[in-house]
Structures are given as structure tokens and as C-alpha cells.
């Protein structure tokens, strides 16, 4: 599964992921379906700011070397893991929160200038999950945003952490929509959330196989389980929506939009999350400068 995909105005498509093997497989599958596809793959670990920053520099250098317009037309943040244990990154954050939310936040902030430089309307699509509805309350602190708070619990609440990270991504989507609406140079950038629904992927690979099999079996009986080919339709709906469409939540394909949870529309919570996340982003920028 790819973590992120970015088409450029010139027709090139960039895909990123942690595994070079998976990236090679994705690129091969695309080229099998489209003979003249121009696809470039980059290895990126979204739980690491150092890796994200290295990718940004590599992308800009590649654009320069290829004599391409230094801009991005579309950014799809699709990264997501379901870790069953607490794992701390080198930047002292929970790995699942970092991969599912902080990484996409930092990446989008770094690439926003390239999106703004696009000669045609550009877009950010954040792939979230209906499970965000299970989060009924949320407190924005440094410990919760970084995921460090979860290490203090007797057992790691992996399902809740996943749901929490997807709510953060949704709050970020709506706040970025508001922010670009206020910035004159960003008026051509739209921001959309896409929710594929229940899709049979390998995201539950850390769950005991008997439990994941049972979960998929029940979901299939209920008619809720979708193949990746069907699940991707909500993302495609978000990608192909008119340029003026922004700040909406696509769910389940067929061009359907829904209202997300009531908590996700809390503008004060979204602004507090934005400010706290921006502080983490700034600290990582400064730390990166100190090491260069």
C-alpha cells in the first residue's frame, strides 16, 4: 500500500512508502495498466521528520534536474498503521500517531509552497476513517498530540489510538481548509477528507490472525467489507471533485459526502490542534537545522 501519491502538473506521478519492495510492486502494477505512465517512487518513513525532510529535498532536486515545473498538483495522504503496542520514535513520539497524523501534517506543511506554486488548482486529500466517530472527547496537549500520554496506561489502547489519530487528521483537514481560505496565495488549494469505509487490506496484520479473520468474515456477512478496488472510489471522488470543492468529507464512493462526527467540526479544538502540531513542526525544523 502506498503512503502518499502526488501527481505533478506535467503528468508525472510520485508515490512513496516505507518498503522499497512494496513501492516497486505498485510502480510495476501501474505501468502494467498504463504503458506510458510516468511514475517515480521515493522511500519515506512518515513517522520520521528527518525522512520526510529528506524526501522533500530529493523531490525538489529531481524536479530541478528533470527541468520540470517546481510544483505539485495533488497530494494524497494515505499513510496508516494499526500498531498493537506502544513504540516510540527517535523524535520521542508514538509511532502510530506519528505515521497516521503528525507525519502527514509535517509533510503537508513542507509541500504547501509547491501546491501553491501549481499553475492550476491544486488539492490535498487526507484519507481518514469512520472510526473517528468513536472518539467522544479530546484534549489537546503536547503529551496527547505526540502520543506519549498513551505510554502511561497499563495497556496500549491501540484501537483508540488509531481512532484518535484519524480524528486528528480530520480536524487538520478542516482547519487547513480554513487556513488556506484566509491566505491569498493559497486560494487555489482545496482540502478534502476521504473515507473508504471498511476495506480488506493488511492493516490488521499485527492482530492475531484468528481475530482478524473473524472480523473480516463478520464484516463480509454484513455486506460491509469492500475490496481495495471498491474502497478507492471515495478517494477518486475527492480527487476528481470540482476545484471549488473543499472542506468536505467523501464517504463510500458514488460521489457521496457526509457530515463527519460533531467533534470533528469543533473549530476551537481544530485550531488548538493546529497550533500544537505547528509547534512540534517548528521544533523539528529547528532540530534539523542544528544537525546540518
CSV table of C-alpha atoms in Angstrom, one decimal:
chain,number,residue,atom,x,y,z
A,1,UNK,CA,0.0,0.0,0.0
A,2,UNK,CA,1.3,3.4,-0.9
A,3,UNK,CA,1.6,6.1,1.8
A,4,UNK,CA,1.2,9.1,-0.4
A,5,UNK,CA,0.7,9.9,-4.1
A,6,UNK,CA,1.4,13.2,-5.8
A,7,UNK,CA,0.7,14.0,-9.5
A,8,UNK,CA,2.6,16.9,-10.9
A,9,UNK,CA,1.3,19.4,-13.4
A,10,UNK,CA,3.4,17.9,-16.1
A,11,UNK,CA,1.7,14.4,-15.7
A,12,UNK,CA,4.3,12.7,-13.6
A,13,UNK,CA,3.0,10.7,-10.5
A,14,UNK,CA,5.0,10.3,-7.3
A,15,UNK,CA,4.3,7.5,-4.8
A,16,UNK,CA,6.0,7.0,-1.5
A,17,UNK,CA,6.2,4.3,1.1
A,18,UNK,CA,8.4,2.7,3.8
A,19,UNK,CA,9.0,-0.5,1.8
A,20,UNK,CA,11.0,-0.4,-1.4
A,21,UNK,CA,9.6,-3.9,-2.3
A,22,UNK,CA,6.0,-2.6,-2.0
A,23,UNK,CA,6.9,0.6,-3.9
A,24,UNK,CA,8.4,-1.5,-6.8
A,25,UNK,CA,5.3,-3.6,-6.9
A,26,UNK,CA,3.0,-0.6,-7.0
A,27,UNK,CA,5.0,1.1,-9.8
A,28,UNK,CA,5.0,-2.2,-11.8
A,29,UNK,CA,1.3,-2.6,-11.4
A,30,UNK,CA,0.7,1.0,-12.6
A,31,UNK,CA,2.9,0.5,-15.6
A,32,UNK,CA,1.2,-2.8,-16.5
A,33,UNK,CA,-2.1,-1.0,-16.7
A,34,UNK,CA,-0.7,2.2,-18.4
A,35,UNK,CA,2.1,1.6,-20.8
A,36,UNK,CA,3.4,5.2,-20.9
A,37,UNK,CA,2.8,6.0,-17.2
A,38,UNK,CA,5.5,8.3,-15.7
A,39,UNK,CA,5.8,7.1,-12.1
A,40,UNK,CA,8.6,8.0,-9.6
A,41,UNK,CA,8.9,6.2,-6.3
A,42,UNK,CA,10.5,7.6,-3.1
A,43,UNK,CA,11.1,5.7,0.1
A,44,UNK,CA,9.8,7.7,3.1
A,45,UNK,CA,9.0,6.9,6.7
A,46,UNK,CA,6.3,9.2,7.8
A,47,UNK,CA,7.0,8.6,11.4
A,48,UNK,CA,10.3,10.4,11.0
A,49,UNK,CA,10.6,14.1,10.2
A,50,UNK,CA,14.2,13.5,9.1
A,51,UNK,CA,12.9,11.1,6.4
A,52,UNK,CA,10.1,13.5,5.4
A,53,UNK,CA,12.5,16.4,5.0
A,54,UNK,CA,15.0,14.3,3.0
A,55,UNK,CA,12.1,13.3,0.7
A,56,UNK,CA,11.2,16.9,0.2
A,57,UNK,CA,14.8,17.8,-0.8
A,58,UNK,CA,15.0,14.8,-3.1
A,59,UNK,CA,11.8,15.7,-4.8
A,60,UNK,CA,12.8,19.3,-5.4
A,61,UNK,CA,16.2,18.2,-6.7
A,62,UNK,CA,14.6,15.7,-9.0
A,63,UNK,CA,12.2,18.4,-10.4
A,64,UNK,CA,15.2,20.7,-11.0
A,65,UNK,CA,17.3,18.0,-12.6
A,66,UNK,CA,14.4,16.9,-14.8
A,67,UNK,CA,13.6,20.5,-15.9
A,68,UNK,CA,10.1,20.2,-14.5
A,69,UNK,CA,7.9,22.9,-13.0
A,70,UNK,CA,8.6,23.0,-9.3
A,71,UNK,CA,5.0,22.4,-8.1
A,72,UNK,CA,2.6,19.7,-7.0
A,73,UNK,CA,-1.0,19.5,-8.2
A,74,UNK,CA,-2.3,16.8,-5.9
A,75,UNK,CA,-1.2,15.4,-2.5
A,76,UNK,CA,-2.9,12.3,-1.2
A,77,UNK,CA,-2.0,11.4,2.4
A,78,UNK,CA,-2.9,7.7,2.6
A,79,UNK,CA,-0.4,6.5,5.3
A,80,UNK,CA,-1.9,4.5,8.1
A,81,UNK,CA,-0.8,1.8,10.5
A,82,UNK,CA,-2.6,-0.2,13.3
A,83,UNK,CA,0.2,-0.9,15.8
A,84,UNK,CA,-0.8,-3.2,18.7
A,85,UNK,CA,2.0,-2.0,21.1
A,86,UNK,CA,3.5,1.4,22.1
A,87,UNK,CA,6.6,2.2,20.0
A,88,UNK,CA,8.5,5.4,20.4
A,89,UNK,CA,10.2,7.1,17.5
A,90,UNK,CA,13.6,8.7,17.6
A,91,UNK,CA,11.7,12.0,18.0
A,92,UNK,CA,10.0,10.7,21.1
A,93,UNK,CA,6.5,10.3,19.7
A,94,UNK,CA,4.2,7.3,19.4
A,95,UNK,CA,4.8,5.6,16.1
A,96,UNK,CA,1.1,5.2,15.2
A,97,UNK,CA,0.2,8.8,15.9
A,98,UNK,CA,3.4,9.9,14.1
A,99,UNK,CA,2.6,7.8,11.0
A,100,UNK,CA,-1.2,8.5,10.9
A,101,UNK,CA,-1.2,12.2,11.8
A,102,UNK,CA,2.0,14.1,12.7
A,103,UNK,CA,3.8,12.8,9.6
A,104,UNK,CA,1.1,13.8,7.2
A,105,UNK,CA,0.8,17.2,9.0
A,106,UNK,CA,4.5,17.9,8.6
A,107,UNK,CA,4.6,16.7,5.1
A,108,UNK,CA,1.7,18.8,4.0
A,109,UNK,CA,3.3,21.9,5.7
A,110,UNK,CA,6.5,21.3,3.9
A,111,UNK,CA,4.9,20.8,0.5
A,112,UNK,CA,2.3,23.5,0.8
A,113,UNK,CA,4.6,26.0,-1.1
A,114,UNK,CA,4.8,23.5,-4.0
A,115,UNK,CA,1.0,23.2,-4.0
A,116,UNK,CA,0.6,26.9,-4.0
A,117,UNK,CA,3.0,27.2,-7.0
A,118,UNK,CA,0.9,24.9,-9.2
A,119,UNK,CA,-0.3,26.8,-12.3
A,120,UNK,CA,-3.6,25.0,-12.0
A,121,UNK,CA,-5.8,24.4,-8.9
A,122,UNK,CA,-4.2,22.0,-6.5
A,123,UNK,CA,-5.6,19.8,-3.8
A,124,UNK,CA,-4.8,17.9,-0.6
A,125,UNK,CA,-6.8,14.7,0.1
A,126,UNK,CA,-6.4,13.2,3.6
A,127,UNK,CA,-7.6,9.6,3.9
A,128,UNK,CA,-9.4,9.2,7.2
A,129,UNK,CA,-11.6,6.6,8.8
A,130,UNK,CA,-15.2,6.3,10.0
A,131,UNK,CA,-13.8,5.0,13.3
A,132,UNK,CA,-13.0,8.6,14.2
A,133,UNK,CA,-16.7,8.7,15.4
A,134,UNK,CA,-15.8,6.5,18.3
A,135,UNK,CA,-13.8,9.4,19.9
A,136,UNK,CA,-16.3,11.4,22.0
A,137,UNK,CA,-13.9,13.8,23.7
A,138,UNK,CA,-10.4,15.0,23.1
A,139,UNK,CA,-7.9,17.1,25.0
A,140,UNK,CA,-5.1,18.9,23.1
A,141,UNK,CA,-1.8,18.7,25.0
A,142,UNK,CA,1.8,18.1,24.0
A,143,UNK,CA,1.6,14.6,25.5
A,144,UNK,CA,-1.6,13.6,23.7
A,145,UNK,CA,-0.6,15.0,20.3
A,146,UNK,CA,2.8,13.2,20.5
A,147,UNK,CA,1.1,10.1,21.8
A,148,UNK,CA,3.4,10.0,24.8
A,149,UNK,CA,0.4,10.0,27.1
A,150,UNK,CA,-0.6,6.5,25.9
A,151,UNK,CA,2.7,5.1,27.3
A,152,UNK,CA,1.4,5.8,30.8
A,153,UNK,CA,-1.5,3.5,30.6
A,154,UNK,CA,-1.4,-0.1,31.9
A,155,UNK,CA,-2.1,-1.4,28.4
A,156,UNK,CA,-1.8,0.2,25.0
A,157,UNK,CA,-5.3,1.1,23.7
A,158,UNK,CA,-4.3,0.5,20.1
A,159,UNK,CA,-7.9,0.7,18.7
A,160,UNK,CA,-8.5,4.1,20.4
A,161,UNK,CA,-5.1,5.5,19.3
A,162,UNK,CA,-6.0,4.6,15.7
A,163,UNK,CA,-9.4,6.3,16.0
A,164,UNK,CA,-7.8,9.3,17.8
A,165,UNK,CA,-5.2,9.7,15.0
A,166,UNK,CA,-7.8,9.6,12.3
A,167,UNK,CA,-9.9,12.3,14.2
A,168,UNK,CA,-6.7,14.4,14.4
A,169,UNK,CA,-6.3,14.1,10.6
A,170,UNK,CA,-9.9,15.1,10.0
A,171,UNK,CA,-9.6,18.1,12.3
A,172,UNK,CA,-6.4,19.1,10.5
A,173,UNK,CA,-8.3,18.8,7.1
A,174,UNK,CA,-11.0,21.2,8.2
A,175,UNK,CA,-8.5,23.6,9.8
A,176,UNK,CA,-6.2,23.6,6.8
A,177,UNK,CA,-9.3,24.3,4.6
A,178,UNK,CA,-10.0,27.4,6.8
A,179,UNK,CA,-6.3,28.5,6.8
A,180,UNK,CA,-5.9,28.3,3.0
A,181,UNK,CA,-9.1,30.2,2.6
A,182,UNK,CA,-7.6,33.1,4.6
A,183,UNK,CA,-4.3,33.1,2.7
A,184,UNK,CA,-4.4,35.0,-0.6
A,185,UNK,CA,-1.6,32.9,-2.2
A,186,UNK,CA,-3.3,29.6,-1.2
A,187,UNK,CA,-6.8,30.4,-2.6
A,188,UNK,CA,-6.3,27.8,-5.4
A,189,UNK,CA,-5.5,25.0,-2.9
A,190,UNK,CA,-8.5,22.8,-1.8
A,191,UNK,CA,-8.5,20.4,1.1
A,192,UNK,CA,-10.8,17.3,1.2
A,193,UNK,CA,-11.2,14.3,3.5
A,194,UNK,CA,-11.9,10.8,2.0
A,195,UNK,CA,-13.1,7.8,3.9
A,196,UNK,CA,-13.1,4.5,2.0
A,197,UNK,CA,-15.1,2.6,4.6
A,198,UNK,CA,-14.3,-1.0,5.6
A,199,UNK,CA,-11.7,-2.2,3.1
A,200,UNK,CA,-9.9,-5.6,3.2
A,201,UNK,CA,-6.2,-4.6,3.4
A,202,UNK,CA,-3.3,-5.8,5.5
A,203,UNK,CA,-3.7,-3.0,8.1
A,204,UNK,CA,-4.7,-5.6,10.8
A,205,UNK,CA,-1.5,-7.7,10.2
A,206,UNK,CA,-0.5,-7.3,13.8
A,207,UNK,CA,-3.8,-8.5,15.1
A,208,UNK,CA,-3.8,-12.3,15.8
A,209,UNK,CA,-4.8,-14.0,12.5
A,210,UNK,CA,-7.8,-15.8,14.1
A,211,UNK,CA,-9.3,-12.5,15.2
A,212,UNK,CA,-8.6,-10.6,12.0
A,213,UNK,CA,-10.1,-13.5,10.0
A,214,UNK,CA,-13.2,-13.5,12.2
A,215,UNK,CA,-13.6,-9.7,11.9
A,216,UNK,CA,-13.4,-9.8,8.1
A,217,UNK,CA,-15.8,-12.8,8.0
A,218,UNK,CA,-18.4,-11.0,10.0
A,219,UNK,CA,-18.0,-7.8,8.0
A,220,UNK,CA,-18.3,-9.7,4.8
A,221,UNK,CA,-21.6,-11.4,6.1
A,222,UNK,CA,-22.9,-8.0,6.9
A,223,UNK,CA,-22.1,-6.8,3.4
A,224,UNK,CA,-19.7,-4.1,4.7
A,225,UNK,CA,-16.4,-5.5,3.6
A,226,UNK,CA,-15.0,-4.0,0.4
A,227,UNK,CA,-12.1,-4.8,-1.9
A,228,UNK,CA,-9.4,-2.2,-2.3
A,229,UNK,CA,-10.6,-1.6,-5.9
A,230,UNK,CA,-14.0,-0.6,-4.5
A,231,UNK,CA,-12.7,1.2,-1.4
A,232,UNK,CA,-10.5,3.6,-3.5
A,233,UNK,CA,-13.6,5.1,-5.1
A,234,UNK,CA,-14.2,7.6,-2.3
A,235,UNK,CA,-10.6,8.8,-2.8
A,236,UNK,CA,-11.1,9.1,-6.5
A,237,UNK,CA,-14.3,11.1,-5.8
A,238,UNK,CA,-12.2,13.5,-3.7
A,239,UNK,CA,-9.5,13.8,-6.4
A,240,UNK,CA,-12.0,14.5,-9.2
A,241,UNK,CA,-14.3,16.8,-7.4
A,242,UNK,CA,-14.6,20.3,-8.9
A,243,UNK,CA,-11.8,22.7,-7.9
A,244,UNK,CA,-14.1,24.8,-5.8
A,245,UNK,CA,-15.0,21.8,-3.6
A,246,UNK,CA,-13.1,22.0,-0.3
A,247,UNK,CA,-13.6,21.2,3.4
A,248,UNK,CA,-15.9,18.2,2.7
A,249,UNK,CA,-16.0,14.5,3.7
A,250,UNK,CA,-16.4,11.9,1.0
A,251,UNK,CA,-17.5,8.5,2.1
A,252,UNK,CA,-18.1,5.2,0.5
A,253,UNK,CA,-17.9,6.2,-3.2
A,254,UNK,CA,-20.6,7.2,-5.7
A,255,UNK,CA,-19.7,10.9,-5.1
A,256,UNK,CA,-21.4,10.7,-1.6
A,257,UNK,CA,-20.5,13.3,1.0
A,258,UNK,CA,-21.5,13.0,4.7
A,259,UNK,CA,-21.1,15.0,7.8
A,260,UNK,CA,-18.3,13.6,10.0
A,261,UNK,CA,-18.6,13.5,13.8
A,262,UNK,CA,-19.8,16.5,15.7
A,263,UNK,CA,-16.5,16.7,17.5
A,264,UNK,CA,-14.6,16.9,14.1
A,265,UNK,CA,-16.3,20.3,13.4
A,266,UNK,CA,-15.2,21.9,16.7
A,267,UNK,CA,-13.3,24.8,15.3
A,268,UNK,CA,-11.6,25.7,18.6
A,269,UNK,CA,-10.4,22.2,19.0
A,270,UNK,CA,-9.1,22.2,15.4
A,271,UNK,CA,-7.3,25.5,16.0
A,272,UNK,CA,-5.7,24.3,19.2
A,273,UNK,CA,-4.6,21.1,17.4
A,274,UNK,CA,-3.2,23.1,14.6
A,275,UNK,CA,-1.2,25.4,17.0
A,276,UNK,CA,0.2,22.4,19.0
A,277,UNK,CA,1.1,20.5,15.8
A,278,UNK,CA,2.7,23.6,14.3
A,279,UNK,CA,4.8,23.9,17.4
A,280,UNK,CA,6.0,20.3,17.0
A,281,UNK,CA,6.7,21.0,13.3
A,282,UNK,CA,8.7,24.1,14.2
A,283,UNK,CA,10.8,22.3,16.8
A,284,UNK,CA,11.6,19.6,14.3
A,285,UNK,CA,12.6,22.1,11.7
A,286,UNK,CA,15.0,23.8,14.2
A,287,UNK,CA,16.4,20.4,15.3
A,288,UNK,CA,17.0,19.5,11.7
A,289,UNK,CA,18.8,22.8,11.1
A,290,UNK,CA,21.1,22.1,14.1
A,291,UNK,CA,22.2,18.8,12.7
A,292,UNK,CA,23.1,20.2,9.2
